[in-house]
């Protein structure tokens, strides 16, 4: 049973016990209601205390039950709370550590609440695109006041118990207990054992001096911030219902909103991302208890764009880093950039001066491999050139201590080949960071043919420590993210040739929800980066057609923001893209050379071609085993490529549209005489799933 029952004299103590956070799964709920019944039947019991074992009072619903019928199996959470409210003997919640979601809703159903200071109190449902569904929106405003409650419900963010307890007139906590919680809770239960009638939060009033003005204000604020998500506005509606409706009507209203939100694609996308993130950290053939290698010292090779950002991740986590370069100037420049980044954070008040100094003190630089040979992990971030990488890895093989992990940040090169430059390919792994490496969440972990399991386990664990979302990818050109991006970029180019402007393509992509369209991204990252890659890539794959417009742009010297001009013009020092007549002229000229007539292309077609190009390549990557699961691909796109979160990633989005519909659209694109018919041949996995009416998930 996931809830235990004990008697302490005349007080019964029910302890939720469902590690790690006492999620309110079926067994725990059943244990709880059985405990209440037992305490009621026991003539010697005068009061009941509910508390949680281990690290939480309760973190809320049991995520393992999420979306399954078990979550609704009686007693469901609403019935449990009803049972507690109706207990003939007073029920005291003894709250500590974590009290969130359903856990807080349960506590609000108790007659009294005492809490340890420092408890994280929250209703985080909005983060999954939902409103609290077991009375949270009706009881919390009654207990803590309308404004505080709405702030908590709309943000989902935790607030410390002692802060809430300090709010004037609050009825959430009857007492904050500084010493040992349980004995004090039991003593409190004895104090109130004979008080009748039993106090209930539902009998309180949720009031506001100027409800119309306030809720109007709240709606405006929420609407501006949460434009693609419906749940925050529903949180406002529910709290307003707590003010305006009778308690039971408010409960009904909340229930309806909860059920309706559950069906929205936005909530499905958020729940998908929630589980995808957890799934991504698991590697089926690498057991969770695999012993990891200790990582106390890190070395980074190359102090360029990536090397500096990569180093900052480790400094931020308190791990010392040594950067090695070929020339002192390169080191000085690299360190200068790191300093500037930190100083900007200090200026904005995001980093304290002493923290900044502590971090810089962990950083050292060298021109000699002798100074890095003891590092536990070395990450190579030198030029993207196999010859240069060969030199570096041969040297590393010579100098590094046995057992050191040798990682490459290559974005496109063959990690197996790189591993082959050493006599210890089992220690070699790809750690593909994204630019800017100190900001972007994604880390693609490239598993080579020979990469050892404990190396993978170590890197996955380290990723958590430096707050990255790690996704494992097999070896192929571009790995998961950039391999898919290649097809997306090819489509973006074809769209220009057929009649779209860069601005039209970007606007369509941004309306779909992308943080930036493909051409703005090019200007930001530097169009020369792709140019360089295409030179190699399409030499290796001469049969692969792509639009030359991007090459022509680079031949004009328009590398993007860094040269003041790219797909767009830029005013000096500004980042606002201004459509460029010169670029449009170049595109038109190229179009004429291809013998093409410009046609009007709808935004729907633009988005379809960009996104389904990702989806089709994603299906191939999945089938080839480059990605372990479809949701990993979604994580890559959500955390590394600005794919809109409310759409859950490309594969989740395709599932939402329906794979049959995706394939139909691809067949329409196939009929376009200019587009590449081969391009739109559905990947076998996609075709099969569409035919069987299945989804990627
Ligand atoms: P970068 O050109 O900014 O920096 C490379 C640095 O490595 C230079 O400072 C250079 O002096 C140094 N270097 C070259 N050979 C060296 C050697 N033998 N020993 C020591 N230092 C050496 O290049 P960037 O952009 O930082 O790229 C580095 C790697 O990261 C490449 O493999 C690239 O594909 C990859 N990458 C780049 C991304 C980006 O957006 N720039 C994103 C993800 C990966």
XYZ file of C-alpha atoms and ligand atoms in Angstrom:
741
model
C 0.000 0.000 0.000
C 1.378 3.408 -0.916
C -0.018 5.084 2.193
C 0.633 3.843 5.704
C -1.555 4.130 8.807
C -0.276 4.540 12.330
C -1.772 5.564 15.632
C -0.075 8.041 17.935
C -2.375 7.822 20.959
C -5.606 9.538 19.977
C -4.305 10.806 16.621
C -4.177 8.700 13.455
C -1.343 9.487 11.054
C -1.710 8.612 7.378
C 1.607 8.856 5.531
C 1.628 9.044 1.740
C 4.409 6.786 0.563
C 4.862 6.634 -3.191
C 8.413 7.638 -4.096
C 9.850 9.841 -5.433
C 7.288 12.587 -4.672
C 4.230 10.745 -3.313
C 2.304 11.107 -6.551
C -1.411 10.500 -5.997
C -1.691 7.295 -7.982
C -4.472 4.797 -7.480
C -2.802 2.842 -4.651
C -1.982 6.001 -2.749
C -5.510 7.353 -3.142
C -6.982 4.052 -2.011
C -4.609 3.922 0.961
C -5.684 7.407 1.916
C -9.434 6.781 1.848
C -9.000 3.447 3.640
C -6.996 5.272 6.300
C -9.722 7.889 6.799
C -12.354 5.163 7.133
C -10.229 3.260 9.641
C -9.645 6.361 11.729
C -13.336 7.184 11.732
C -14.191 3.656 12.859
C -11.684 3.744 15.681
C -13.457 5.216 18.697
C -10.144 6.155 20.315
C -9.024 8.345 17.415
C -10.009 12.012 17.810
C -8.147 13.559 14.896
C -6.240 12.615 11.739
C -2.943 13.885 10.308
C -2.005 13.387 6.640
C 1.645 13.747 5.750
C 4.148 12.525 3.169
C 7.152 10.223 3.523
C 10.575 11.171 2.213
C 11.168 14.207 0.047
C 7.631 15.560 -0.360
C 4.179 15.997 1.084
C 2.930 15.314 -2.433
C 4.002 16.427 -5.885
C 0.493 15.898 -7.267
C -0.870 13.445 -9.791
C 1.236 10.358 -10.440
C 2.693 11.080 -13.876
C 2.957 7.362 -14.554
C -0.849 7.288 -14.608
C -1.162 10.327 -16.827
C -3.819 9.957 -19.506
C -4.561 6.346 -18.503
C -7.940 5.169 -17.184
C -6.226 4.440 -13.852
C -6.040 8.172 -13.184
C -9.855 8.260 -13.065
C -10.380 4.964 -11.267
C -12.332 5.475 -8.050
C -11.431 6.804 -5.661
C -10.236 9.505 -8.045
C -8.677 12.644 -6.670
C -11.982 14.535 -6.479
C -13.593 11.739 -4.469
C -10.575 11.500 -2.174
C -10.791 15.208 -1.419
C -14.548 14.888 -0.892
C -13.930 12.002 1.512
C -11.420 14.078 3.490
C -13.768 17.080 3.651
C -16.589 14.878 4.884
C -14.548 13.116 7.523
C -16.366 13.202 10.857
C -13.045 13.827 12.607
C -10.750 16.769 11.883
C -8.060 16.181 9.265
C -4.794 18.125 9.467
C -2.384 18.241 6.537
C 1.242 18.248 7.725
C 3.012 19.746 4.752
C 6.718 19.849 3.947
C 9.232 20.051 1.100
C 6.963 19.852 -1.942
C 3.221 20.472 -2.064
C 2.113 20.826 -5.643
C -0.787 20.264 -7.983
C -3.088 17.557 -6.653
C -1.032 17.547 -3.465
C -2.028 21.135 -2.761
C -5.613 20.432 -3.792
C -5.707 17.578 -1.297
C -4.282 19.808 1.430
C -6.923 22.444 0.635
C -9.599 19.817 1.233
C -8.282 19.148 4.754
C -9.784 21.010 7.702
C -6.420 22.406 8.802
C -2.958 22.833 7.302
C 0.354 23.175 9.102
C 3.575 23.483 7.127
C 7.326 23.431 7.457
C 9.039 26.600 6.243
C 10.703 26.300 2.839
C 7.943 24.132 1.389
C 7.490 24.689 -2.342
C 3.806 25.342 -2.884
C 2.424 25.428 -6.426
C -0.336 24.602 -8.849
C 1.799 23.853 -11.925
C -0.969 22.427 -14.166
C -0.773 25.403 -16.535
C 2.664 24.204 -17.589
C 0.979 21.161 -19.089
C -1.632 23.334 -20.780
C -4.297 22.616 -18.152
C -6.084 24.257 -15.263
C -5.971 22.530 -11.885
C -8.750 19.947 -12.027
C -9.535 19.032 -8.428
C -10.703 22.292 -6.966
C -7.424 24.205 -6.963
C -8.863 27.199 -8.787
C -11.856 27.337 -6.425
C -10.212 26.715 -3.081
C -6.886 28.504 -3.411
C -8.441 31.976 -4.006
C -10.674 31.374 -0.966
C -7.672 30.489 1.158
C -5.042 32.977 0.049
C -6.884 35.749 -1.770
C -7.788 36.194 -5.394
C -4.687 37.959 -6.674
C -2.056 35.764 -5.046
C -3.959 32.658 -6.089
C -4.337 33.775 -9.685
C -0.651 34.656 -9.922
C 0.248 31.188 -8.716
C -2.250 29.421 -10.958
C -1.381 31.353 -14.118
C 2.387 31.075 -13.654
C 2.513 27.574 -12.185
C 5.565 28.748 -10.259
C 6.244 27.577 -6.686
C 6.038 29.970 -3.738
C 7.607 29.263 -0.346
C 5.207 28.353 2.455
C 6.462 30.987 4.890
C 5.875 33.728 2.313
C 2.303 32.617 1.772
C 1.749 32.298 5.514
C 2.824 35.917 5.953
C 0.049 37.237 3.695
C -2.478 39.245 5.740
C -5.773 37.443 6.324
C -4.616 34.217 4.679
C -6.356 30.960 5.605
C -4.004 28.609 3.758
C -1.753 27.724 6.679
C -2.917 27.545 10.264
C 0.635 27.375 11.497
C 4.208 27.359 10.208
C 6.235 24.881 12.208
C 9.907 25.530 12.621
C 10.960 22.406 14.499
C 10.113 18.790 13.806
C 6.938 18.724 11.781
C 5.116 15.522 12.681
C 5.064 15.814 16.496
C 3.973 19.447 16.167
C 1.255 18.482 13.692
C 0.005 15.793 16.077
C -0.030 18.269 18.961
C -1.937 20.738 16.765
C -4.443 18.004 15.864
C -5.102 17.425 19.552
C -5.656 21.143 20.085
C -8.392 21.242 17.465
C -9.810 17.764 18.011
C -13.043 18.973 19.572
C -13.703 22.061 17.499
C -17.030 21.828 15.699
C -18.219 22.590 13.104
C -15.138 21.517 11.144
C -13.779 24.417 9.104
C -13.791 23.982 5.329
C -12.127 26.152 2.697
C -15.220 25.776 0.516
C -17.181 27.799 3.083
C -14.867 30.798 2.758
C -15.510 33.565 0.234
C -13.216 34.522 -2.633
C -13.540 38.273 -2.767
C -12.052 41.187 -4.648
C -12.755 44.896 -4.192
C -12.979 45.519 -7.931
C -13.496 42.186 -9.633
C -14.502 43.516 -13.075
C -11.505 45.800 -13.405
C -9.123 43.242 -11.972
C -10.157 40.345 -14.175
C -10.133 42.578 -17.244
C -6.587 43.599 -16.361
C -5.607 39.962 -15.760
C -7.063 38.907 -19.121
C -5.145 41.602 -20.972
C -1.883 40.688 -19.281
C -2.297 36.973 -19.818
C -3.453 37.393 -23.414
C -0.315 39.308 -24.307
C 2.069 36.806 -22.760
C 0.446 33.473 -23.578
C -0.772 34.097 -27.077
C -0.431 30.560 -28.401
C -1.674 28.792 -25.305
C -5.315 28.702 -24.202
C -4.789 27.480 -20.610
C -3.666 30.709 -18.902
C -6.818 32.558 -19.996
C -8.903 29.649 -18.690
C -7.120 29.972 -15.346
C -8.422 33.548 -15.201
C -11.947 32.373 -16.062
C -11.835 29.735 -13.338
C -10.630 32.111 -10.630
C -13.296 34.593 -11.700
C -15.813 31.768 -11.297
C -14.541 31.291 -7.737
C -15.517 34.898 -7.065
C -18.819 34.931 -8.922
C -20.294 31.465 -8.607
C -21.385 29.264 -5.740
C -18.668 26.796 -4.739
C -20.240 23.733 -6.375
C -20.987 25.623 -9.591
C -17.414 26.871 -9.658
C -16.159 23.306 -9.247
C -18.287 22.216 -12.177
C -16.987 25.095 -14.266
C -13.376 24.195 -13.425
C -14.047 20.573 -14.314
C -15.424 21.566 -17.726
C -12.411 23.767 -18.492
C -10.043 21.028 -17.408
C -11.726 18.439 -19.614
C -11.843 20.769 -22.626
C -8.192 21.774 -22.271
C -7.165 18.132 -21.993
C -8.303 17.711 -25.605
C -6.501 20.751 -27.046
C -3.462 20.227 -29.283
C -1.571 22.756 -27.140
C -1.979 20.732 -23.955
C -1.191 17.532 -25.816
C 1.969 19.209 -27.140
C 3.068 20.344 -23.667
C 2.409 16.949 -22.129
C 4.228 15.347 -25.030
C 7.243 17.603 -24.461
C 7.151 16.859 -20.729
C 7.392 13.120 -21.321
C 9.735 13.495 -24.288
C 12.255 15.277 -22.112
C 12.205 12.464 -19.573
C 12.369 9.778 -22.245
C 15.314 11.417 -24.019
C 17.622 10.848 -21.070
C 17.125 7.085 -21.296
C 19.149 4.793 -23.553
C 17.552 1.350 -23.850
C 20.774 -0.678 -23.789
C 22.560 1.483 -21.222
C 21.115 0.614 -17.792
C 20.335 3.561 -15.506
C 22.706 2.238 -12.862
C 25.710 2.127 -15.232
C 28.734 3.369 -13.282
C 29.822 6.743 -14.660
C 33.343 8.129 -14.951
C 34.082 10.984 -12.565
C 34.384 14.355 -14.332
C 36.256 16.833 -12.168
C 38.335 18.611 -14.822
C 37.413 19.577 -18.354
C 39.577 20.731 -21.268
C 38.260 22.519 -24.345
C 40.227 22.713 -27.586
C 39.647 25.903 -29.540
C 38.542 29.240 -28.076
C 36.320 30.198 -31.001
C 32.582 30.774 -31.180
C 31.778 27.358 -29.752
C 34.745 26.698 -27.462
C 34.018 29.777 -25.348
C 30.314 29.046 -24.920
C 30.976 25.383 -24.175
C 33.463 26.323 -21.464
C 30.965 28.652 -19.796
C 28.561 25.745 -19.239
C 31.101 23.954 -17.092
C 32.279 27.072 -15.264
C 28.634 27.796 -14.404
C 28.384 24.312 -12.903
C 31.542 24.803 -10.856
C 33.741 22.505 -12.954
C 37.242 23.820 -13.770
C 38.051 24.255 -17.462
C 41.323 24.652 -19.338
C 41.116 26.023 -22.870
C 43.879 25.245 -25.299
C 44.590 27.136 -28.536
C 47.269 27.400 -31.196
C 48.067 31.058 -30.606
C 47.982 33.394 -27.636
C 45.935 35.951 -29.631
C 43.207 33.381 -30.205
C 43.152 32.595 -26.478
C 42.988 36.267 -25.549
C 40.146 36.891 -27.974
C 38.225 33.852 -26.721
C 38.633 34.764 -23.044
C 37.610 38.329 -23.889
C 34.319 37.058 -25.302
C 33.645 34.933 -22.211
C 34.330 37.945 -19.984
C 32.044 40.139 -22.038
C 29.242 37.580 -21.811
C 29.541 37.338 -18.045
C 29.863 41.097 -17.639
C 26.656 41.600 -19.600
C 24.943 39.219 -17.156
C 26.355 41.133 -14.191
C 25.141 44.412 -15.692
C 21.649 43.024 -16.120
C 21.694 41.853 -12.510
C 21.470 38.198 -13.550
C 24.852 37.317 -12.080
C 26.474 38.549 -8.873
C 29.960 40.024 -9.138
C 31.454 37.459 -6.730
C 29.880 34.573 -8.669
C 31.385 35.979 -11.843
C 34.813 36.100 -10.229
C 34.420 32.559 -8.868
C 33.599 31.323 -12.328
C 36.501 33.086 -13.998
C 38.822 31.684 -11.313
C 37.916 28.189 -12.513
C 39.133 29.023 -16.016
C 42.705 28.599 -17.188
C 44.317 28.769 -20.613
C 47.290 27.148 -22.264
C 49.074 26.598 -25.553
C 50.496 23.258 -24.420
C 48.826 19.853 -24.369
C 50.934 19.087 -21.334
C 48.544 21.204 -19.273
C 45.432 19.285 -20.213
C 46.594 15.691 -20.090
C 44.938 15.070 -16.701
C 41.505 16.282 -17.797
C 38.676 13.773 -17.361
C 36.860 15.097 -20.406
C 38.201 16.995 -23.382
C 35.876 18.633 -25.902
C 37.293 19.498 -29.282
C 35.846 22.604 -30.961
C 38.369 23.410 -33.701
C 37.661 24.165 -37.371
C 35.153 21.886 -39.090
C 37.777 20.115 -41.170
C 38.500 16.421 -40.958
C 42.240 16.974 -41.463
C 42.433 19.352 -38.523
C 40.335 17.028 -36.383
C 42.643 14.130 -37.291
C 45.664 16.024 -36.056
C 43.961 16.971 -32.824
C 42.641 13.493 -32.027
C 45.972 11.836 -32.773
C 47.595 14.215 -30.318
C 44.880 13.599 -27.733
C 45.423 9.868 -28.087
C 49.109 10.425 -27.334
C 48.751 12.717 -24.343
C 45.482 12.167 -22.535
C 45.390 9.961 -19.450
C 43.743 6.548 -19.836
C 39.970 6.680 -19.355
C 39.632 10.327 -20.371
C 36.559 10.967 -22.502
C 37.446 12.450 -25.891
C 34.518 14.408 -27.305
C 34.076 16.284 -30.569
C 31.700 19.169 -31.123
C 31.633 18.528 -34.859
C 28.308 19.429 -36.434
C 28.523 17.294 -39.564
C 31.648 15.119 -39.641
C 31.774 11.349 -39.165
C 32.346 10.616 -35.483
C 33.382 7.041 -36.312
C 36.172 8.372 -38.504
C 37.217 10.757 -35.746
C 37.229 7.874 -33.251
C 39.343 5.927 -35.734
C 42.131 8.499 -35.432
C 42.716 7.181 -31.905
C 43.575 3.794 -30.458
C 40.720 4.202 -28.016
C 37.562 4.676 -30.090
C 35.480 3.465 -27.127
C 36.355 6.704 -25.315
C 35.267 8.916 -28.218
C 31.811 10.494 -28.384
C 30.192 13.472 -30.090
C 28.980 16.321 -27.898
C 27.219 18.606 -30.319
C 26.383 21.904 -28.671
C 24.308 24.587 -30.365
C 25.197 28.205 -30.799
C 25.290 30.180 -28.528
C 26.490 27.190 -26.534
C 26.062 28.850 -23.142
C 22.401 29.576 -23.916
C 20.920 26.840 -26.107
C 19.406 23.916 -24.173
C 20.111 21.200 -26.703
C 23.053 18.829 -26.599
C 23.126 16.128 -29.266
C 25.153 13.232 -27.929
C 26.595 11.362 -30.877
C 27.016 7.690 -30.240
C 29.787 6.232 -32.365
C 29.879 2.563 -33.373
C 32.379 1.873 -30.615
C 31.430 4.443 -27.972
C 31.477 2.714 -24.576
C 28.264 2.547 -22.582
C 29.786 4.162 -19.530
C 30.988 7.045 -21.693
C 27.405 7.599 -22.847
C 26.056 7.302 -19.314
C 28.656 9.807 -18.103
C 27.878 12.339 -20.800
C 24.114 12.019 -20.261
C 24.544 12.620 -16.546
C 26.920 15.505 -17.133
C 24.385 17.083 -19.487
C 21.921 17.298 -16.598
C 24.566 18.900 -14.427
C 25.183 21.641 -16.985
C 21.399 21.977 -17.523
C 21.230 20.731 -21.081
C 18.613 18.555 -22.699
C 20.643 15.694 -24.109
C 19.374 13.652 -27.032
C 21.274 10.666 -28.378
C 21.899 10.496 -32.122
C 23.595 7.879 -34.229
C 26.272 8.813 -36.745
C 25.157 10.310 -40.073
C 25.744 13.533 -41.958
C 24.253 16.277 -39.788
C 23.019 13.899 -37.070
C 19.358 14.407 -36.177
C 18.937 18.166 -36.211
C 21.104 19.358 -39.084
C 20.263 16.409 -41.292
C 16.594 17.371 -41.107
C 17.468 21.028 -41.449
C 19.174 20.331 -44.755
C 15.844 19.284 -46.269
C 14.072 22.248 -44.702
C 16.687 24.591 -46.173
C 16.443 22.966 -49.586
C 12.705 23.625 -49.594
C 13.249 27.208 -48.458
C 15.542 27.658 -51.472
C 13.109 26.053 -53.923
C 10.378 28.369 -52.665
C 12.485 31.376 -53.663
C 13.076 29.957 -57.118
C 9.352 29.386 -57.592
C 8.295 32.904 -56.681
C 8.376 33.519 -52.932
C 10.511 36.230 -51.332
C 12.683 35.599 -48.257
C 10.352 37.848 -46.310
C 7.257 35.907 -47.340
C 8.820 32.585 -46.375
C 10.033 33.918 -43.032
C 6.708 35.530 -42.197
C 4.817 32.316 -42.970
C 7.194 30.266 -40.822
C 6.922 32.767 -37.992
C 3.137 32.815 -38.168
C 3.262 29.047 -37.804
C 5.175 29.714 -34.618
C 8.864 29.345 -35.450
C 10.963 31.789 -33.467
C 12.529 32.895 -36.773
C 12.076 31.931 -40.392
C 14.882 30.188 -42.319
C 16.353 33.305 -43.924
C 16.475 35.335 -40.739
C 18.185 32.390 -39.069
C 20.720 32.323 -41.909
C 21.488 35.992 -41.438
C 21.878 35.522 -37.699
C 24.091 32.411 -37.814
C 26.117 33.523 -40.839
C 25.256 32.364 -44.359
C 28.894 31.421 -44.926
C 28.539 28.524 -42.469
C 26.001 26.789 -44.703
C 27.981 27.749 -47.809
C 31.023 25.968 -46.483
C 29.005 22.875 -45.589
C 27.245 22.796 -48.981
C 30.567 22.850 -50.801
C 31.545 19.616 -49.111
C 28.115 18.067 -48.927
C 27.066 18.449 -52.543
C 30.443 17.390 -53.786
C 29.776 14.122 -51.957
C 26.154 14.015 -53.193
C 26.196 15.546 -56.696
C 22.770 14.054 -57.497
C 21.124 16.115 -54.749
C 19.566 19.247 -56.253
C 19.467 22.407 -54.186
C 18.811 26.078 -54.918
C 21.945 28.028 -55.772
C 20.417 31.274 -54.453
C 22.172 30.879 -51.092
C 25.543 30.412 -52.815
C 24.921 33.432 -55.029
C 24.110 35.450 -51.913
C 27.438 34.459 -50.346
C 29.255 35.297 -53.590
C 27.840 38.797 -53.123
C 29.620 38.844 -49.745
C 26.295 38.966 -47.926
C 27.062 36.667 -44.979
C 24.338 38.112 -42.756
C 24.229 40.427 -39.753
C 27.967 40.174 -39.211
C 28.631 41.742 -42.622
C 25.708 44.146 -42.316
C 23.856 42.443 -45.157
C 22.482 39.018 -45.939
C 19.078 37.938 -47.151
C 18.045 41.284 -45.699
C 19.635 44.704 -45.366
C 20.505 45.971 -41.888
C 20.968 49.485 -40.587
C 24.302 49.864 -38.772
C 24.073 48.402 -35.263
C 20.463 47.238 -35.789
C 19.069 43.748 -36.140
C 15.741 44.541 -37.819
C 15.608 42.849 -41.216
C 14.821 45.150 -44.137
C 13.822 43.453 -47.416
C 16.610 43.946 -49.929
C 15.881 44.979 -53.542
C 19.319 43.688 -54.486
C 18.592 40.229 -53.139
C 15.207 40.125 -54.832
C 16.876 41.095 -58.090
C 19.411 38.282 -57.659
C 16.613 35.799 -57.038
C 14.637 37.003 -60.066
C 17.668 36.771 -62.296
C 18.402 33.265 -61.104
C 14.775 32.310 -61.615
C 14.928 33.563 -65.192
C 18.080 31.522 -65.788
C 16.203 28.446 -64.642
C 13.413 29.346 -67.064
C 10.863 29.608 -64.283
C 7.806 31.872 -64.073
C 7.165 33.303 -60.614
C 3.870 32.092 -59.158
C 1.952 33.110 -56.059
C 2.642 30.640 -53.293
C 0.270 30.443 -50.350
C 1.472 30.557 -46.752
C -0.074 27.126 -46.263
C 2.068 25.680 -48.996
C 5.171 27.373 -47.595
C 4.607 25.995 -44.104
C 3.614 22.560 -45.413
C 6.745 22.256 -47.516
C 9.072 23.458 -44.763
C 7.585 21.355 -41.996
C 6.876 18.166 -43.943
C 10.436 18.278 -45.255
C 11.452 17.949 -41.587
C 8.885 15.258 -40.920
C 9.844 13.078 -43.868
C 13.541 13.193 -43.041
C 12.655 12.603 -39.389
C 10.834 9.421 -40.405
C 13.949 8.210 -42.231
C 16.133 9.026 -39.237
C 13.778 7.063 -37.025
C 13.644 4.070 -39.310
C 17.437 3.980 -39.651
C 17.762 3.985 -35.863
C 19.696 7.296 -35.875
C 17.098 8.549 -33.385
C 15.914 6.207 -30.642
C 12.332 7.457 -30.675
C 10.129 9.998 -32.440
C 9.889 12.120 -29.308
C 13.693 12.528 -29.299
C 13.414 14.206 -32.690
C 10.797 16.531 -31.248
C 13.086 17.394 -28.330
C 15.884 18.275 -30.767
C 13.611 20.651 -32.652
C 11.994 22.184 -29.562
C 15.248 22.850 -27.733
C 17.674 23.491 -30.588
C 15.759 24.887 -33.553
C 13.019 27.148 -32.215
C 10.187 24.846 -33.262
C 7.004 26.138 -31.583
C 6.436 24.418 -28.250
C 2.664 24.617 -28.602
C 2.963 22.291 -31.598
C 5.051 19.747 -29.688
C 7.812 19.288 -32.294
C 7.634 18.202 -35.953
C 6.741 14.555 -35.342
C 4.081 15.407 -32.746
C 2.704 18.038 -35.116
C 2.508 15.499 -37.938
C 0.639 13.138 -35.613
C -1.784 15.942 -34.792
C -2.400 16.749 -38.465
C -2.744 13.018 -39.142
C -0.080 11.096 -41.051
C -2.574 10.275 -43.800
C -3.064 14.007 -44.394
C 0.670 14.610 -44.312
C 1.195 12.009 -47.024
C -1.640 13.468 -49.109
C -0.013 16.894 -48.944
C 3.316 15.395 -49.980
C 1.636 13.787 -52.976
C 0.308 17.195 -53.995
C 3.790 18.702 -53.700
C 5.099 15.845 -55.830
C 2.974 17.081 -58.741
C 4.726 20.464 -58.730
C 6.914 20.292 -61.877
C 9.705 22.389 -60.386
C 9.894 20.747 -56.985
C 11.825 17.540 -56.733
C 9.439 14.561 -57.128
C 12.033 12.376 -55.445
C 12.093 14.766 -52.531
C 8.457 14.144 -51.736
C 8.559 10.366 -51.910
C 7.182 9.509 -48.454
C 9.704 7.744 -46.243
C 8.734 4.056 -45.994
C 7.965 4.348 -42.288
C 5.750 7.376 -42.839
C 3.916 5.700 -45.724
C 3.354 2.568 -43.665
C 2.096 4.376 -40.572
C -0.199 6.560 -42.687
C -1.666 3.510 -44.377
C -2.240 1.727 -41.087
C -3.802 4.837 -39.555
C -1.080 4.974 -36.909
C 1.046 7.765 -35.444
C 4.753 8.223 -34.730
C 4.099 8.148 -31.008
P 35.682 28.995 -34.836
O 36.396 29.170 -36.112
O 34.954 30.119 -34.236
O 36.700 28.490 -33.737
C 37.645 27.484 -33.943
C 38.827 27.777 -33.037
O 39.665 26.646 -33.009
C 39.677 28.941 -33.507
O 39.827 29.850 -32.449
C 41.008 28.291 -33.868
O 42.116 29.111 -33.576
C 41.009 27.058 -33.016
N 41.804 25.959 -33.542
C 41.848 25.502 -34.800
N 42.712 24.463 -34.890
C 43.183 24.246 -33.655
C 44.105 23.317 -33.102
N 44.685 22.402 -33.848
N 44.364 23.402 -31.790
C 43.792 24.328 -31.024
N 42.920 25.234 -31.494
C 42.632 25.191 -32.790
O 34.730 27.736 -35.051
P 33.398 27.360 -34.288
O 32.249 27.983 -34.944
O 33.593 27.558 -32.846
O 33.292 25.802 -34.596
C 34.076 24.843 -33.925
C 33.464 23.481 -34.104
O 32.155 23.498 -33.583
C 33.324 23.015 -35.533
O 33.533 21.635 -35.590
C 31.897 23.363 -35.871
O 31.360 22.564 -36.889
C 31.240 23.065 -34.572
N 29.973 23.736 -34.350
C 29.801 25.047 -34.686
C 28.587 25.668 -34.475
C 28.386 27.099 -34.805
O 27.222 27.544 -34.847
N 29.420 27.879 -35.037
C 27.448 24.926 -33.882
C 27.775 23.589 -33.497
C 28.979 23.028 -33.755
